[in-house]
Tab-separated table of C-alpha atoms and ligand atoms in Angstrom:
chain	number	residue	atom	x	y	z
A	1	MET	CA	1.548	9.851	8.970
A	2	ALA	CA	4.917	11.028	10.010
A	3	LEU	CA	7.839	7.944	9.439
A	4	ARG	CA	9.240	6.983	12.803
A	5	ASN	CA	11.788	4.919	14.255
A	6	GLY	CA	10.664	2.054	15.691
A	7	ILE	CA	8.792	-0.805	14.427
A	8	ARG	CA	5.096	-0.575	13.343
A	9	GLY	CA	2.515	-2.058	11.045
A	10	PHE	CA	-0.603	-0.264	9.012
A	11	SER	CA	-3.967	-0.239	10.952
A	12	ILE	CA	-5.318	2.480	8.897
A	13	PHE	CA	-6.241	-0.200	6.027
A	14	SER	CA	-9.189	-2.526	5.985
A	15	SER	CA	-7.875	-6.004	7.170
A	16	SER	CA	-11.149	-8.185	7.668
A	17	PHE	CA	-11.880	-10.087	4.601
A	18	ARG	CA	-13.637	-12.619	4.618
A	19	ASN	CA	-11.929	-15.607	4.291
A	20	TYR	CA	-8.420	-13.837	3.787
A	21	SER	CA	-8.173	-12.103	7.339
A	22	SER	CA	-4.707	-11.438	9.533
A	23	THR	CA	-4.200	-11.967	12.728
A	24	GLY	CA	-1.980	-8.389	12.795
A	25	PRO	CA	-0.154	-6.057	10.494
A	26	VAL	CA	1.304	-7.927	7.390
A	27	ILE	CA	4.204	-5.421	7.143
A	28	ASN	CA	6.557	-4.235	9.279
A	29	LEU	CA	8.074	-0.762	9.044
A	30	GLN	CA	10.921	0.448	10.553
A	31	VAL	CA	12.817	3.874	9.701
A	32	ASN	CA	16.358	4.971	10.354
A	33	ASP	CA	16.012	8.589	11.571
A	34	LYS	CA	19.521	9.396	10.809
A	35	THR	CA	20.213	7.568	7.771
A	36	GLY	CA	16.610	7.553	6.093
A	37	VAL	CA	16.641	3.971	5.408
A	38	ALA	CA	13.675	2.281	6.032
A	39	THR	CA	13.197	-1.900	6.505
A	40	VAL	CA	10.081	-3.174	5.065
A	41	THR	CA	9.440	-6.697	6.072
A	42	LEU	CA	6.411	-9.448	5.077
A	43	ASN	CA	5.155	-10.620	8.189
A	44	ARG	CA	2.041	-12.508	6.692
A	45	PRO	CA	2.708	-16.521	7.914
A	46	PRO	CA	3.327	-18.765	7.046
A	47	VAL	CA	4.458	-17.496	3.511
A	48	ASN	CA	3.916	-13.937	2.999
A	49	SER	CA	2.113	-14.988	-0.255
A	50	LEU	CA	1.062	-11.881	-2.012
A	51	ASN	CA	-2.675	-11.287	-0.767
A	52	LEU	CA	-4.869	-8.069	-1.616
A	53	GLU	CA	-4.246	-7.419	1.822
A	54	LEU	CA	-0.713	-7.510	1.775
A	55	LEU	CA	-0.090	-5.732	-1.382
A	56	THR	CA	-2.709	-2.644	-0.186
A	57	GLU	CA	-0.529	-2.475	2.417
A	58	LEU	CA	2.777	-2.607	0.999
A	59	SER	CA	1.758	0.019	-1.950
A	60	ASN	CA	0.585	2.143	0.781
A	61	THR	CA	3.913	1.454	2.893
A	62	LEU	CA	5.902	2.453	-0.870
A	63	THR	CA	3.932	5.558	-1.638
A	64	GLU	CA	4.170	6.895	2.359
A	65	LEU	CA	8.303	6.538	2.056
A	66	GLU	CA	8.488	8.186	-1.268
A	67	LYS	CA	6.169	10.990	0.214
A	68	ASN	CA	8.836	10.985	3.112
A	69	LYS	CA	12.260	11.429	1.237
A	70	CYS	CA	12.980	7.777	1.980
A	71	ARG	CA	16.949	7.164	1.509
A	72	GLY	CA	16.710	3.747	0.951
A	73	LEU	CA	14.332	0.825	1.410
A	74	MET	CA	15.549	-2.832	2.625
A	75	LEU	CA	12.835	-5.780	1.904
A	76	THR	CA	12.629	-8.558	4.227
A	77	SER	CA	10.626	-11.636	5.334
A	78	SER	CA	9.687	-11.876	9.208
A	79	SER	CA	9.815	-15.451	8.151
A	80	ASN	CA	13.364	-17.647	8.903
A	81	SER	CA	12.436	-19.600	5.921
A	82	VAL	CA	10.364	-18.061	3.285
A	83	PHE	CA	10.882	-14.506	2.110
A	84	SER	CA	7.609	-14.632	-0.178
A	85	ALA	CA	6.060	-17.812	-1.471
A	86	GLY	CA	4.559	-15.316	-4.711
A	87	LEU	CA	1.010	-14.616	-5.564
A	88	ASP	CA	-1.886	-15.826	-3.114
A	89	LEU	CA	-2.855	-19.169	-4.830
A	90	LEU	CA	-6.005	-18.267	-3.444
A	91	GLU	CA	-6.635	-15.166	-4.792
A	92	LEU	CA	-6.313	-17.168	-8.054
A	93	TYR	CA	-8.560	-20.025	-6.835
A	94	LYS	CA	-11.835	-20.067	-7.771
A	95	PRO	CA	-12.038	-16.089	-7.102
A	96	ASN	CA	-14.971	-13.515	-6.069
A	97	LEU	CA	-13.975	-11.366	-9.849
A	98	ASP	CA	-14.824	-7.620	-7.637
A	99	ARG	CA	-11.999	-8.928	-4.906
A	100	PHE	CA	-9.813	-10.340	-7.706
A	101	LYS	CA	-9.521	-7.498	-9.917
A	102	GLN	CA	-8.784	-5.321	-7.331
A	103	TRP	CA	-6.084	-7.773	-5.947
A	104	TRP	CA	-4.848	-8.082	-10.052
A	105	SER	CA	-4.801	-4.024	-9.910
A	106	THR	CA	-3.061	-3.932	-6.633
A	107	LEU	CA	-0.394	-5.731	-7.577
A	108	GLN	CA	0.250	-4.278	-10.838
A	109	GLN	CA	0.454	-0.838	-8.943
A	110	THR	CA	2.447	-2.165	-6.325
A	111	TRP	CA	4.975	-3.143	-9.182
A	112	MET	CA	4.899	0.033	-10.781
A	113	LYS	CA	6.132	2.136	-7.134
A	114	LEU	CA	8.502	-0.610	-6.345
A	115	TYR	CA	9.955	-1.266	-9.823
A	116	GLY	CA	10.288	2.534	-9.826
A	117	THR	CA	11.199	4.194	-6.595
A	118	PRO	CA	13.329	6.605	-6.623
A	119	TYR	CA	15.524	5.473	-3.975
A	120	PRO	CA	17.647	2.821	-3.619
A	121	THR	CA	16.149	-0.634	-3.211
A	122	VAL	CA	17.919	-4.118	-2.026
A	123	ALA	CA	16.235	-6.966	-0.857
A	124	VAL	CA	17.568	-9.231	2.009
A	125	ILE	CA	16.150	-12.215	0.913
A	126	ASN	CA	15.955	-14.225	3.756
A	127	GLY	CA	13.847	-17.542	2.443
A	128	HIS	CA	12.760	-18.889	-0.338
A	129	ALA	CA	11.228	-16.761	-2.957
A	130	PRO	CA	9.757	-18.489	-5.712
A	131	ALA	CA	7.505	-16.464	-8.707
A	132	GLY	CA	6.016	-13.530	-7.144
A	133	GLY	CA	8.837	-13.433	-3.981
A	134	CYS	CA	11.146	-13.591	-6.896
A	135	LEU	CA	9.265	-10.462	-8.682
A	136	LEU	CA	9.713	-8.499	-5.729
A	137	ALA	CA	13.433	-9.557	-5.272
A	138	THR	CA	14.125	-8.344	-9.146
A	139	SER	CA	12.238	-4.841	-8.362
A	140	CYS	CA	14.702	-4.482	-6.377
A	141	GLU	CA	18.425	-2.664	-7.374
A	142	TYR	CA	20.485	-4.860	-5.480
A	143	ARG	CA	19.636	-8.909	-3.986
A	144	VAL	CA	21.408	-10.006	-0.898
A	145	MET	CA	20.429	-13.954	-0.363
A	146	LEU	CA	20.867	-16.086	2.415
A	147	ASN	CA	22.275	-20.063	1.790
A	148	ASN	CA	19.959	-22.950	1.117
A	149	PHE	CA	16.992	-20.944	-0.364
A	150	THR	CA	16.037	-20.970	-4.117
A	151	ILE	CA	14.313	-17.941	-5.841
A	152	GLY	CA	13.219	-18.151	-9.425
A	153	LEU	CA	10.206	-17.869	-11.793
A	154	ASN	CA	8.793	-21.177	-11.603
A	155	GLU	CA	5.000	-20.425	-13.706
A	156	THR	CA	5.406	-22.463	-16.548
A	157	LYS	CA	6.262	-25.434	-13.966
A	158	ILE	CA	3.291	-24.776	-12.193
A	159	GLY	CA	1.108	-24.160	-15.948
A	160	MET	CA	1.324	-20.172	-15.716
A	161	VAL	CA	2.393	-17.681	-18.144
A	162	ALA	CA	4.194	-14.984	-16.459
A	163	PRO	CA	2.911	-11.782	-17.069
A	164	ASP	CA	5.931	-9.270	-18.990
A	165	TRP	CA	6.493	-7.475	-16.453
A	166	PHE	CA	7.535	-10.138	-14.537
A	167	ILE	CA	9.817	-11.060	-17.300
A	168	ALA	CA	11.355	-7.682	-17.812
A	169	SER	CA	11.966	-7.567	-14.239
A	170	MET	CA	14.243	-10.788	-14.421
A	171	LYS	CA	15.402	-9.508	-18.119
A	172	ASN	CA	16.686	-6.152	-16.570
A	173	THR	CA	18.524	-8.455	-13.674
A	174	VAL	CA	20.108	-11.321	-15.291
A	175	GLY	CA	19.944	-10.183	-18.981
A	176	PRO	CA	18.061	-11.490	-21.854
A	177	ARG	CA	19.760	-14.983	-22.307
A	178	GLN	CA	19.390	-16.013	-18.872
A	179	ALA	CA	15.837	-14.684	-18.483
A	180	GLU	CA	14.535	-16.847	-21.322
A	181	LEU	CA	16.395	-20.062	-19.720
A	182	ALA	CA	15.309	-19.328	-16.694
A	183	LEU	CA	11.482	-18.366	-17.898
A	184	THR	CA	11.396	-21.355	-20.336
A	185	THR	CA	12.490	-24.098	-17.776
A	186	GLY	CA	10.382	-22.285	-14.815
A	187	ASN	CA	13.768	-22.866	-12.468
A	188	LEU	CA	14.200	-22.628	-8.973
A	189	PHE	CA	17.944	-21.658	-8.464
A	190	THR	CA	19.264	-22.444	-5.485
A	191	THR	CA	21.519	-19.317	-3.668
A	192	ASP	CA	24.888	-20.605	-5.333
A	193	GLU	CA	23.198	-21.174	-8.806
A	194	ALA	CA	21.366	-17.936	-8.569
A	195	LEU	CA	24.931	-15.808	-7.721
A	196	LYS	CA	26.376	-17.276	-10.446
A	197	ILE	CA	23.547	-15.868	-13.265
A	198	GLY	CA	23.216	-12.591	-11.542
A	199	LEU	CA	19.865	-13.013	-10.185
A	200	ILE	CA	21.592	-12.320	-6.986
A	201	ASP	CA	24.725	-10.020	-6.159
A	202	GLU	CA	25.905	-11.572	-2.749
A	203	VAL	CA	25.461	-14.440	-0.244
A	204	ALA	CA	25.489	-13.776	3.117
A	205	VAL	CA	25.662	-16.809	5.737
A	206	ASN	CA	23.121	-15.037	8.723
A	207	LYS	CA	20.546	-11.934	8.128
A	208	GLU	CA	22.654	-9.794	10.681
A	209	GLU	CA	25.300	-9.795	7.546
A	210	ALA	CA	22.634	-9.622	4.590
A	211	ILE	CA	21.265	-7.019	6.359
A	212	SER	CA	25.068	-5.389	6.658
A	213	LYS	CA	25.577	-6.172	3.035
A	214	ALA	CA	22.494	-4.260	1.974
A	215	GLU	CA	23.080	-1.055	3.897
A	216	LYS	CA	27.219	-1.251	2.460
A	217	PHE	CA	25.287	-1.232	-0.903
A	218	LEU	CA	22.878	1.405	0.015
A	219	HIS	CA	26.208	3.507	1.364
A	220	ARG	CA	27.417	3.453	-1.762
A	221	TYR	CA	24.650	6.774	-3.199
A	222	ASP	CA	25.957	8.301	-0.273
A	223	ASN	CA	27.954	10.615	-2.191
A	224	VAL	CA	25.784	10.797	-5.187
A	225	SER	CA	23.177	13.373	-6.395
A	226	PRO	CA	19.866	12.011	-5.018
A	227	LEU	CA	17.849	13.368	-7.808
A	228	ALA	CA	20.382	12.491	-10.864
A	229	ARG	CA	20.231	8.975	-9.066
A	230	ALA	CA	16.421	8.461	-9.090
A	231	LEU	CA	16.481	10.093	-12.857
A	232	THR	CA	18.991	7.794	-14.068
A	233	LYS	CA	16.984	5.107	-12.342
A	234	GLN	CA	14.007	6.303	-14.263
A	235	THR	CA	15.200	6.211	-17.800
A	236	LEU	CA	16.433	2.889	-17.365
A	237	ARG	CA	13.259	1.450	-16.218
A	238	LYS	CA	10.553	3.574	-17.424
A	239	ASP	CA	10.261	1.688	-20.925
A	240	ALA	CA	8.968	-1.608	-18.438
A	241	ILE	CA	6.600	0.781	-16.163
A	242	GLN	CA	5.336	2.299	-19.466
A	243	ASP	CA	4.631	-0.968	-21.013
A	244	LEU	CA	2.664	-1.320	-18.286
A	245	VAL	CA	0.685	1.612	-17.944
A	246	LYS	CA	-0.223	1.723	-21.475
A	247	LYS	CA	-1.925	-1.841	-21.018
A	248	GLN	CA	-2.703	-2.347	-17.708
A	249	LYS	CA	-7.043	-2.170	-18.385
A	250	THR	CA	-6.078	-4.342	-20.791
A	251	GLU	CA	-4.261	-6.761	-18.884
A	252	LEU	CA	-7.132	-6.770	-16.214
A	253	GLU	CA	-9.846	-7.370	-18.650
A	254	ASN	CA	-7.876	-10.256	-20.405
A	255	ILE	CA	-6.763	-12.381	-17.072
A	256	THR	CA	-10.558	-11.490	-15.654
A	257	SER	CA	-12.242	-13.018	-18.365
A	258	PHE	CA	-9.550	-15.932	-18.503
A	259	ILE	CA	-9.103	-17.233	-14.556
A	260	ASN	CA	-12.377	-18.540	-14.393
A	261	ASN	CA	-10.648	-20.950	-17.243
A	262	GLU	CA	-11.808	-24.888	-16.310
A	263	LYS	CA	-8.478	-26.317	-16.814
A	264	LEU	CA	-6.443	-23.109	-14.783
A	265	GLN	CA	-8.786	-23.623	-11.953
A	266	LYS	CA	-8.484	-27.151	-12.071
A	267	GLY	CA	-4.692	-26.879	-12.426
A	268	LEU	CA	-4.714	-24.198	-8.989
A	269	GLU	CA	-6.621	-27.232	-7.506
A	270	VAL	CA	-4.484	-30.298	-7.937
A	271	TYR	CA	-1.264	-27.508	-7.231
A	272	LEU	CA	-2.888	-26.337	-3.667
A	273	GLU	CA	-3.535	-30.383	-2.584
A	274	SER	CA	0.088	-30.839	-3.664
A	275	LEU	CA	1.085	-28.164	-1.598
A	276	LYS	CA	-0.763	-29.558	1.611
A	277	GLN	CA	0.169	-33.239	0.644
A	278	LYS	CA	3.689	-31.889	0.627
A	279	LYS	CA	3.296	-30.876	3.798
A	280	LYS	CA	1.733	-34.011	5.527
A	281	GLN	CA	4.998	-36.316	4.274
B	1	LIG	N1	-0.349	-18.457	-2.070
B	1	LIG	C1	-1.245	-19.385	-1.336
B	1	LIG	N2	-0.838	-20.343	-0.404
B	1	LIG	C2	0.527	-21.045	-0.231
B	1	LIG	C3	0.732	-20.226	-1.308
B	1	LIG	C4	0.733	-19.599	-2.102
B	1	LIG	N3	1.419	-19.447	-3.196
B	1	LIG	N4	2.551	-21.203	-0.969
B	1	LIG	C5	1.718	-21.908	0.406
B	1	LIG	N5	0.792	-21.751	0.353
B	1	LIG	C6	0.253	-22.690	1.904
B	1	LIG	C7	0.556	-23.496	1.659
B	1	LIG	O1	-0.920	-24.376	1.174
B	1	LIG	C8	0.634	-24.458	3.359
B	1	LIG	O2	-1.197	-24.120	3.464
B	1	LIG	P1	-1.641	-24.697	4.610
B	1	LIG	O3	-0.815	-24.318	5.864
B	1	LIG	O4	-3.008	-24.564	4.781
B	1	LIG	O5	-1.553	-26.420	4.293
B	1	LIG	C9	0.923	-23.209	4.057
B	1	LIG	O6	1.243	-22.187	2.536
B	1	LIG	C10	2.523	-23.191	4.167
B	1	LIG	O7	3.243	-24.230	2.780
B	1	LIG	P2	4.350	-24.901	2.863
B	1	LIG	O8	3.796	-26.228	3.705
B	1	LIG	O9	4.598	-25.775	1.019
B	1	LIG	O10	5.583	-24.458	3.641
B	1	LIG	P3	7.076	-24.471	3.184
B	1	LIG	O11	7.847	-23.612	4.269
B	1	LIG	O12	7.254	-26.079	3.377
B	1	LIG	O13	7.383	-24.365	1.506
B	1	LIG	C11	7.481	-23.143	-0.295
B	1	LIG	C12	7.562	-22.787	1.559
B	1	LIG	C13	9.134	-23.095	-0.590
B	1	LIG	C14	7.181	-21.112	-0.362
B	1	LIG	C15	5.959	-23.827	-0.761
B	1	LIG	O14	5.492	-23.185	0.537
B	1	LIG	C16	5.876	-23.451	-2.195
B	1	LIG	O15	6.420	-23.720	-2.730
B	1	LIG	N6	4.663	-22.591	-2.482
B	1	LIG	C17	3.854	-22.640	-3.995
B	1	LIG	C18	4.885	-21.296	-4.287
B	1	LIG	C19	4.690	-21.141	-5.844
B	1	LIG	O16	4.809	-21.746	-6.408
B	1	LIG	N7	4.412	-19.712	-5.970
B	1	LIG	C20	3.508	-19.973	-7.125
B	1	LIG	C21	2.504	-18.756	-6.845
B	1	LIG	S1	1.774	-17.653	-8.485
B	1	LIG	C22	2.883	-16.534	-9.246
B	1	LIG	O17	3.378	-15.849	-7.882
B	1	LIG	C23	2.775	-15.704	-10.230
B	1	LIG	C24	1.570	-16.211	-10.882
B	1	LIG	C25	1.442	-14.990	-12.331
B	1	LIG	C26	0.864	-15.245	-13.256
B	1	LIG	C27	-0.600	-15.419	-12.974
B	1	LIG	C28	-1.532	-15.854	-14.190
B	1	LIG	C29	-2.670	-16.106	-14.003
């Protein structure tokens, strides 16, 4: 499938999962023919939670971009208030185990692809980015965030443990000291706080400015050999990726055997209910 300039969604992938259906393409892809820069927009209202369908489309988009020699990627959201709410908690709550396994493997694959792209990547964070939303952002090489939102790995706050590769992405971004503080407290950082600890690189007042800052970052590579750049990035990031390659099956087995743990399921139920209650207030 050739890339073209213009927004399109993938329709070739199965999009009708029982109880998980969506009304349209959950990923929009726009490629600038002149620069080769792709804008990938997460489009799964209301909060871009990462369910199987969204992750499958994102993963396939990344494969397609790599095949088509993409020169840069901007990852953003179609929402005005949420970049991504992270993993879709409904995939974790009382899951169908076959689907659950497929979902978790797709999450692993998507992370490995995004973290290891040969081309430069920027997250244009135009809304809240908790947990898996923060993972997507920290998998990119650069982050521009709008004011008045929050970002962080809040897993401990909701009684979960972030997998090693979530932690690796955070460590790679803010360093071990800040990562330890951020992960153990489960803190969600405001835009200003995130800037202070290096969790984001720049702040923008609106999406237009954020895109312009992201493009400026990508232009830094105009006179850098794409191959030398890609090999250097691979060298810097390969340990975390190889670590997951080695243990992806074991991790999947472990998490599958743990997912129906009564306490975990009860905790999820309470948390999902609290999100609903918050909405009513
Ligand atoms: N998954 C599924 N549904 C969600 C999620 C989610 N992550 N987040 C929100 N929703 C739902 C809400 O329940 C609500 O549903 P409904 O319309 O049916 O009532 C709808 O989306 C809209 O949500 P809000 O009203 O809360 O939207 P706001 O715009 O007010 O707020 C926020 C947006 C700030 C993103 C807020 O929704 C929020 O805080 N969400 C939860 C974020 C979160 O804690 N995510 C953690 C996910 S877990 C993860 O990513 C990593 C786990 C790794 C370990 C796994 C080991 C097992």
